[in-house]
PDB file of C-alpha atoms in Angstrom:
ATOM      1  CA  UNK A   1     -21.454  -8.173 -49.892  1.00  0.00           C
ATOM      2  CA  UNK A   2     -21.446 -11.765 -48.598  1.00  0.00           C
ATOM      3  CA  UNK A   3     -18.199 -11.158 -46.682  1.00  0.00           C
ATOM      4  CA  UNK A   4     -19.748  -8.218 -44.829  1.00  0.00           C
ATOM      5  CA  UNK A   5     -22.798 -10.290 -43.944  1.00  0.00           C
ATOM      6  CA  UNK A   6     -20.624 -13.149 -42.650  1.00  0.00           C
ATOM      7  CA  UNK A   7     -18.576 -10.715 -40.597  1.00  0.00           C
ATOM      8  CA  UNK A   8     -21.777  -9.212 -39.170  1.00  0.00           C
ATOM      9  CA  UNK A   9     -23.111 -12.654 -38.222  1.00  0.00           C
ATOM     10  CA  UNK A  10     -19.758 -13.632 -36.699  1.00  0.00           C
ATOM     11  CA  UNK A  11     -19.572 -10.418 -34.643  1.00  0.00           C
ATOM     12  CA  UNK A  12     -23.164 -10.838 -33.480  1.00  0.00           C
ATOM     13  CA  UNK A  13     -22.478 -14.433 -32.406  1.00  0.00           C
ATOM     14  CA  UNK A  14     -19.312 -13.468 -30.503  1.00  0.00           C
ATOM     15  CA  UNK A  15     -21.146 -10.646 -28.719  1.00  0.00           C
ATOM     16  CA  UNK A  16     -23.983 -12.997 -27.727  1.00  0.00           C
ATOM     17  CA  UNK A  17     -21.569 -15.625 -26.422  1.00  0.00           C
ATOM     18  CA  UNK A  18     -19.532 -13.078 -24.474  1.00  0.00           C
ATOM     19  CA  UNK A  19     -22.660 -11.620 -22.919  1.00  0.00           C
ATOM     20  CA  UNK A  20     -23.955 -15.011 -21.845  1.00  0.00           C
ATOM     21  CA  UNK A  21     -20.651 -16.140 -20.354  1.00  0.00           C
ATOM     22  CA  UNK A  22     -20.064 -13.051 -18.241  1.00  0.00           C
ATOM     23  CA  UNK A  23     -23.185 -13.318 -16.133  1.00  0.00           C
ATOM     24  CA  UNK A  24     -21.562 -14.213 -12.801  1.00  0.00           C
ATOM     25  CA  UNK A  25     -24.901 -14.573 -11.060  1.00  0.00           C
ATOM     26  CA  UNK A  26     -25.340 -16.239  -7.683  1.00  0.00           C
ATOM     27  CA  UNK A  27     -28.163 -18.642  -8.468  1.00  0.00           C
ATOM     28  CA  UNK A  28     -28.204 -21.641 -10.718  1.00  0.00           C
ATOM     29  CA  UNK A  29     -31.013 -22.427 -13.113  1.00  0.00           C
ATOM     30  CA  UNK A  30     -32.433 -24.806 -10.509  1.00  0.00           C
ATOM     31  CA  UNK A  31     -32.863 -21.925  -8.042  1.00  0.00           C
ATOM     32  CA  UNK A  32     -30.247 -23.331  -5.667  1.00  0.00           C
ATOM     33  CA  UNK A  33     -27.889 -20.634  -4.386  1.00  0.00           C
ATOM     34  CA  UNK A  34     -24.283 -21.043  -5.473  1.00  0.00           C
ATOM     35  CA  UNK A  35     -21.604 -20.239  -2.933  1.00  0.00           C
ATOM     36  CA  UNK A  36     -17.856 -20.056  -3.384  1.00  0.00           C
ATOM     37  CA  UNK A  37     -15.801 -23.081  -2.408  1.00  0.00           C
ATOM     38  CA  UNK A  38     -12.841 -22.460  -0.126  1.00  0.00           C
ATOM     39  CA  UNK A  39      -9.424 -23.514  -1.350  1.00  0.00           C
ATOM     40  CA  UNK A  40      -7.281 -25.880   0.704  1.00  0.00           C
ATOM     41  CA  UNK A  41      -3.564 -26.765   0.519  1.00  0.00           C
ATOM     42  CA  UNK A  42      -4.321 -29.297  -2.234  1.00  0.00           C
ATOM     43  CA  UNK A  43      -6.550 -27.141  -4.482  1.00  0.00           C
ATOM     44  CA  UNK A  44      -5.029 -26.773  -7.932  1.00  0.00           C
ATOM     45  CA  UNK A  45      -5.547 -24.390 -10.817  1.00  0.00           C
ATOM     46  CA  UNK A  46      -7.532 -26.079 -13.575  1.00  0.00           C
ATOM     47  CA  UNK A  47      -5.412 -24.419 -16.279  1.00  0.00           C
ATOM     48  CA  UNK A  48      -1.892 -25.265 -15.154  1.00  0.00           C
ATOM     49  CA  UNK A  49      -2.058 -27.489 -12.060  1.00  0.00           C
ATOM     50  CA  UNK A  50      -0.408 -24.949  -9.741  1.00  0.00           C
ATOM     51  CA  UNK A  51      -1.303 -25.214  -6.058  1.00  0.00           C
ATOM     52  CA  UNK A  52      -3.389 -22.125  -5.278  1.00  0.00           C
ATOM     53  CA  UNK A  53      -2.257 -21.889  -1.647  1.00  0.00           C
ATOM     54  CA  UNK A  54       1.415 -21.624  -2.663  1.00  0.00           C
ATOM     55  CA  UNK A  55       1.095 -18.268  -4.430  1.00  0.00           C
ATOM     56  CA  UNK A  56       0.153 -14.682  -3.543  1.00  0.00           C
ATOM     57  CA  UNK A  57      -2.614 -12.532  -4.954  1.00  0.00           C
ATOM     58  CA  UNK A  58      -6.321 -12.964  -5.623  1.00  0.00           C
ATOM     59  CA  UNK A  59      -7.702 -16.312  -6.746  1.00  0.00           C
ATOM     60  CA  UNK A  60     -10.866 -16.981  -8.741  1.00  0.00           C
ATOM     61  CA  UNK A  61     -13.407 -19.697  -9.435  1.00  0.00           C
ATOM     62  CA  UNK A  62     -16.113 -20.234 -12.026  1.00  0.00           C
ATOM     63  CA  UNK A  63     -19.168 -22.455 -11.716  1.00  0.00           C
ATOM     64  CA  UNK A  64     -20.374 -23.662 -15.099  1.00  0.00           C
ATOM     65  CA  UNK A  65     -23.983 -24.656 -15.659  1.00  0.00           C
ATOM     66  CA  UNK A  66     -24.515 -28.338 -14.892  1.00  0.00           C
ATOM     67  CA  UNK A  67     -21.422 -28.650 -12.666  1.00  0.00           C
ATOM     68  CA  UNK A  68     -21.551 -28.719  -8.877  1.00  0.00           C
ATOM     69  CA  UNK A  69     -17.860 -27.967  -8.430  1.00  0.00           C
ATOM     70  CA  UNK A  70     -16.001 -24.878  -9.606  1.00  0.00           C
ATOM     71  CA  UNK A  71     -13.118 -24.487 -11.994  1.00  0.00           C
ATOM     72  CA  UNK A  72     -10.324 -22.843  -9.981  1.00  0.00           C
ATOM     73  CA  UNK A  73      -7.855 -20.226 -11.186  1.00  0.00           C
ATOM     74  CA  UNK A  74      -4.660 -19.192  -9.392  1.00  0.00           C
ATOM     75  CA  UNK A  75      -5.097 -15.645 -10.668  1.00  0.00           C
ATOM     76  CA  UNK A  76      -7.896 -13.267 -11.673  1.00  0.00           C
ATOM     77  CA  UNK A  77      -6.189 -12.664 -15.030  1.00  0.00           C
ATOM     78  CA  UNK A  78      -6.677 -16.362 -15.866  1.00  0.00           C
ATOM     79  CA  UNK A  79     -10.363 -16.137 -14.958  1.00  0.00           C
ATOM     80  CA  UNK A  80     -10.951 -13.053 -17.119  1.00  0.00           C
ATOM     81  CA  UNK A  81      -8.912 -14.551 -19.959  1.00  0.00           C
ATOM     82  CA  UNK A  82     -11.132 -17.644 -19.845  1.00  0.00           C
ATOM     83  CA  UNK A  83     -14.381 -15.667 -19.665  1.00  0.00           C
ATOM     84  CA  UNK A  84     -13.410 -13.251 -22.431  1.00  0.00           C
ATOM     85  CA  UNK A  85     -11.981 -15.845 -24.796  1.00  0.00           C
ATOM     86  CA  UNK A  86     -13.943 -16.146 -28.047  1.00  0.00           C
ATOM     87  CA  UNK A  87     -13.772 -19.928 -27.638  1.00  0.00           C
ATOM     88  CA  UNK A  88     -15.623 -19.748 -24.298  1.00  0.00           C
ATOM     89  CA  UNK A  89     -19.087 -21.170 -24.942  1.00  0.00           C
ATOM     90  CA  UNK A  90     -19.927 -22.780 -21.590  1.00  0.00           C
ATOM     91  CA  UNK A  91     -22.757 -21.138 -19.683  1.00  0.00           C
ATOM     92  CA  UNK A  92     -21.456 -19.547 -16.488  1.00  0.00           C
ATOM     93  CA  UNK A  93     -23.663 -19.901 -13.415  1.00  0.00           C
ATOM     94  CA  UNK A  94     -21.401 -17.870 -11.106  1.00  0.00           C
ATOM     95  CA  UNK A  95     -17.883 -16.475 -10.914  1.00  0.00           C
ATOM     96  CA  UNK A  96     -16.135 -15.529  -7.675  1.00  0.00           C
ATOM     97  CA  UNK A  97     -12.959 -13.611  -6.803  1.00  0.00           C
ATOM     98  CA  UNK A  98     -11.338 -12.799  -3.500  1.00  0.00           C
ATOM     99  CA  UNK A  99     -11.824  -9.431  -1.807  1.00  0.00           C
ATOM    100  CA  UNK A 100      -8.238  -8.257  -1.381  1.00  0.00           C
ATOM    101  CA  UNK A 101      -9.441  -5.468   0.895  1.00  0.00           C
ATOM    102  CA  UNK A 102      -9.924  -8.216   3.505  1.00  0.00           C
ATOM    103  CA  UNK A 103      -7.722 -11.114   2.365  1.00  0.00           C
ATOM    104  CA  UNK A 104      -3.972 -11.301   3.062  1.00  0.00           C
ATOM    105  CA  UNK A 105      -2.183 -10.661  -0.252  1.00  0.00           C
ATOM    106  CA  UNK A 106       0.622 -13.137   0.444  1.00  0.00           C
ATOM    107  CA  UNK A 107      -1.646 -15.934   1.695  1.00  0.00           C
ATOM    108  CA  UNK A 108      -5.179 -15.141   0.530  1.00  0.00           C
ATOM    109  CA  UNK A 109      -7.886 -17.237   2.074  1.00  0.00           C
ATOM    110  CA  UNK A 110     -11.652 -16.818   2.022  1.00  0.00           C
ATOM    111  CA  UNK A 111     -13.367 -13.473   1.474  1.00  0.00           C
ATOM    112  CA  UNK A 112     -15.060 -14.535  -1.783  1.00  0.00           C
ATOM    113  CA  UNK A 113     -17.300 -12.095  -3.645  1.00  0.00           C
ATOM    114  CA  UNK A 114     -19.265 -12.322  -6.870  1.00  0.00           C
ATOM    115  CA  UNK A 115     -16.920 -11.286  -9.661  1.00  0.00           C
ATOM    116  CA  UNK A 116     -19.548  -9.139 -11.400  1.00  0.00           C
ATOM    117  CA  UNK A 117     -19.933  -7.008  -8.254  1.00  0.00           C
ATOM    118  CA  UNK A 118     -16.227  -6.339  -7.772  1.00  0.00           C
ATOM    119  CA  UNK A 119     -13.976  -3.350  -8.250  1.00  0.00           C
ATOM    120  CA  UNK A 120     -10.681  -4.123  -9.964  1.00  0.00           C
ATOM    121  CA  UNK A 121      -7.249  -2.530 -10.149  1.00  0.00           C
ATOM    122  CA  UNK A 122      -5.330  -3.262 -13.342  1.00  0.00           C
ATOM    123  CA  UNK A 123      -1.636  -2.466 -13.760  1.00  0.00           C
ATOM    124  CA  UNK A 124      -0.501  -2.230 -10.143  1.00  0.00           C
ATOM    125  CA  UNK A 125       3.014  -3.040  -8.912  1.00  0.00           C
ATOM    126  CA  UNK A 126       1.675  -6.002  -6.891  1.00  0.00           C
ATOM    127  CA  UNK A 127       2.045  -9.405  -8.491  1.00  0.00           C
ATOM    128  CA  UNK A 128      -0.018 -12.546  -8.152  1.00  0.00           C
ATOM    129  CA  UNK A 129       0.787 -16.139  -8.966  1.00  0.00           C
ATOM    130  CA  UNK A 130       1.298 -15.464 -12.674  1.00  0.00           C
ATOM    131  CA  UNK A 131       3.051 -12.090 -12.407  1.00  0.00           C
ATOM    132  CA  UNK A 132       1.045  -8.908 -13.055  1.00  0.00           C
ATOM    133  CA  UNK A 133      -2.501  -9.423 -11.840  1.00  0.00           C
ATOM    134  CA  UNK A 134      -5.840  -7.696 -11.514  1.00  0.00           C
ATOM    135  CA  UNK A 135      -6.532  -6.975  -7.848  1.00  0.00           C
ATOM    136  CA  UNK A 136     -10.160  -7.560  -6.844  1.00  0.00           C
ATOM    137  CA  UNK A 137     -12.148  -5.727  -4.168  1.00  0.00           C
ATOM    138  CA  UNK A 138     -15.676  -5.650  -2.780  1.00  0.00           C
ATOM    139  CA  UNK A 139     -15.528  -1.936  -1.948  1.00  0.00           C
ATOM    140  CA  UNK A 140     -14.572   0.907  -4.272  1.00  0.00           C
ATOM    141  CA  UNK A 141     -12.814   2.757  -1.439  1.00  0.00           C
ATOM    142  CA  UNK A 142     -10.517  -0.243  -0.827  1.00  0.00           C
ATOM    143  CA  UNK A 143      -9.718  -0.478  -4.536  1.00  0.00           C
ATOM    144  CA  UNK A 144      -8.905   3.260  -4.650  1.00  0.00           C
ATOM    145  CA  UNK A 145      -6.698   2.949  -1.565  1.00  0.00           C
ATOM    146  CA  UNK A 146      -4.833   0.016  -3.153  1.00  0.00           C
ATOM    147  CA  UNK A 147      -4.378   1.929  -6.441  1.00  0.00           C
ATOM    148  CA  UNK A 148      -3.073   4.918  -4.500  1.00  0.00           C
ATOM    149  CA  UNK A 149      -0.441   2.766  -2.798  1.00  0.00           C
ATOM    150  CA  UNK A 150       0.481   0.344  -5.600  1.00  0.00           C
ATOM    151  CA  UNK A 151      -0.585   2.168  -8.762  1.00  0.00           C
ATOM    152  CA  UNK A 152      -2.973   0.955 -11.424  1.00  0.00           C
ATOM    153  CA  UNK A 153      -6.313   1.851 -12.907  1.00  0.00           C
ATOM    154  CA  UNK A 154      -9.667   1.265 -11.214  1.00  0.00           C
ATOM    155  CA  UNK A 155     -12.163  -0.668 -13.344  1.00  0.00           C
ATOM    156  CA  UNK A 156     -15.525  -2.359 -12.969  1.00  0.00           C
ATOM    157  CA  UNK A 157     -16.141  -5.932 -14.116  1.00  0.00           C
ATOM    158  CA  UNK A 158     -17.690  -5.028 -17.480  1.00  0.00           C
ATOM    159  CA  UNK A 159     -14.809  -2.641 -18.296  1.00  0.00           C
ATOM    160  CA  UNK A 160     -12.222  -5.430 -18.397  1.00  0.00           C
ATOM    161  CA  UNK A 161     -11.581  -6.422 -22.005  1.00  0.00           C
ATOM    162  CA  UNK A 162      -9.798  -9.375 -23.621  1.00  0.00           C
ATOM    163  CA  UNK A 163      -6.709  -7.340 -24.578  1.00  0.00           C
ATOM    164  CA  UNK A 164      -6.151  -6.548 -20.876  1.00  0.00           C
ATOM    165  CA  UNK A 165      -5.776 -10.205 -19.831  1.00  0.00           C
ATOM    166  CA  UNK A 166      -2.812 -11.572 -21.752  1.00  0.00           C
ATOM    167  CA  UNK A 167      -1.464 -14.840 -20.327  1.00  0.00           C
ATOM    168  CA  UNK A 168       1.759 -14.945 -22.304  1.00  0.00           C
ATOM    169  CA  UNK A 169       4.013 -13.523 -19.580  1.00  0.00           C
ATOM    170  CA  UNK A 170       3.256 -15.152 -16.235  1.00  0.00           C
ATOM    171  CA  UNK A 171       4.375 -18.772 -16.505  1.00  0.00           C
ATOM    172  CA  UNK A 172       7.390 -17.832 -18.615  1.00  0.00           C
ATOM    173  CA  UNK A 173       8.837 -15.861 -15.700  1.00  0.00           C
ATOM    174  CA  UNK A 174       7.847 -18.097 -12.762  1.00  0.00           C
ATOM    175  CA  UNK A 175      11.004 -19.670 -11.352  1.00  0.00           C
ATOM    176  CA  UNK A 176       9.069 -21.670  -8.702  1.00  0.00           C
ATOM    177  CA  UNK A 177       7.249 -23.919 -11.187  1.00  0.00           C
TER     178      UNK A 177
END
């Protein structure tokens, strides 16, 4: 019986942590609005040091509570992997992704939206910096159009699960690193 109770407590804790880290709101606890920071030619991915501007596909950034600067990701898969990781315990103040309905896929710049408000296409033929990526959009119609052209499944933010964001393939196949 004690094993079942421990498992219940563990599952409850993981659910609480996951729920608190996936907030993606646009205001900090101080009431100050949080806005996305634009990448420049020198902006690097916090996970692997890659230059964001050198690679195609949607980028992402997370603002953690108590930090004024974001953690950058060269791919939306990296962002979701970080947010959905059981080890993730930092409180997220905001998360942003690029609207690929407006941004140039090969050289995405600007067009940041709150991640929690986005529409996502998983499993398309388009690749980002780390190989297969999750395309992000502000409008459902743009996401559907993209999926019609490139394939993939349309999802909302809360529908993306940890088993959908495996990082084991991207860097292993990147010949430009």
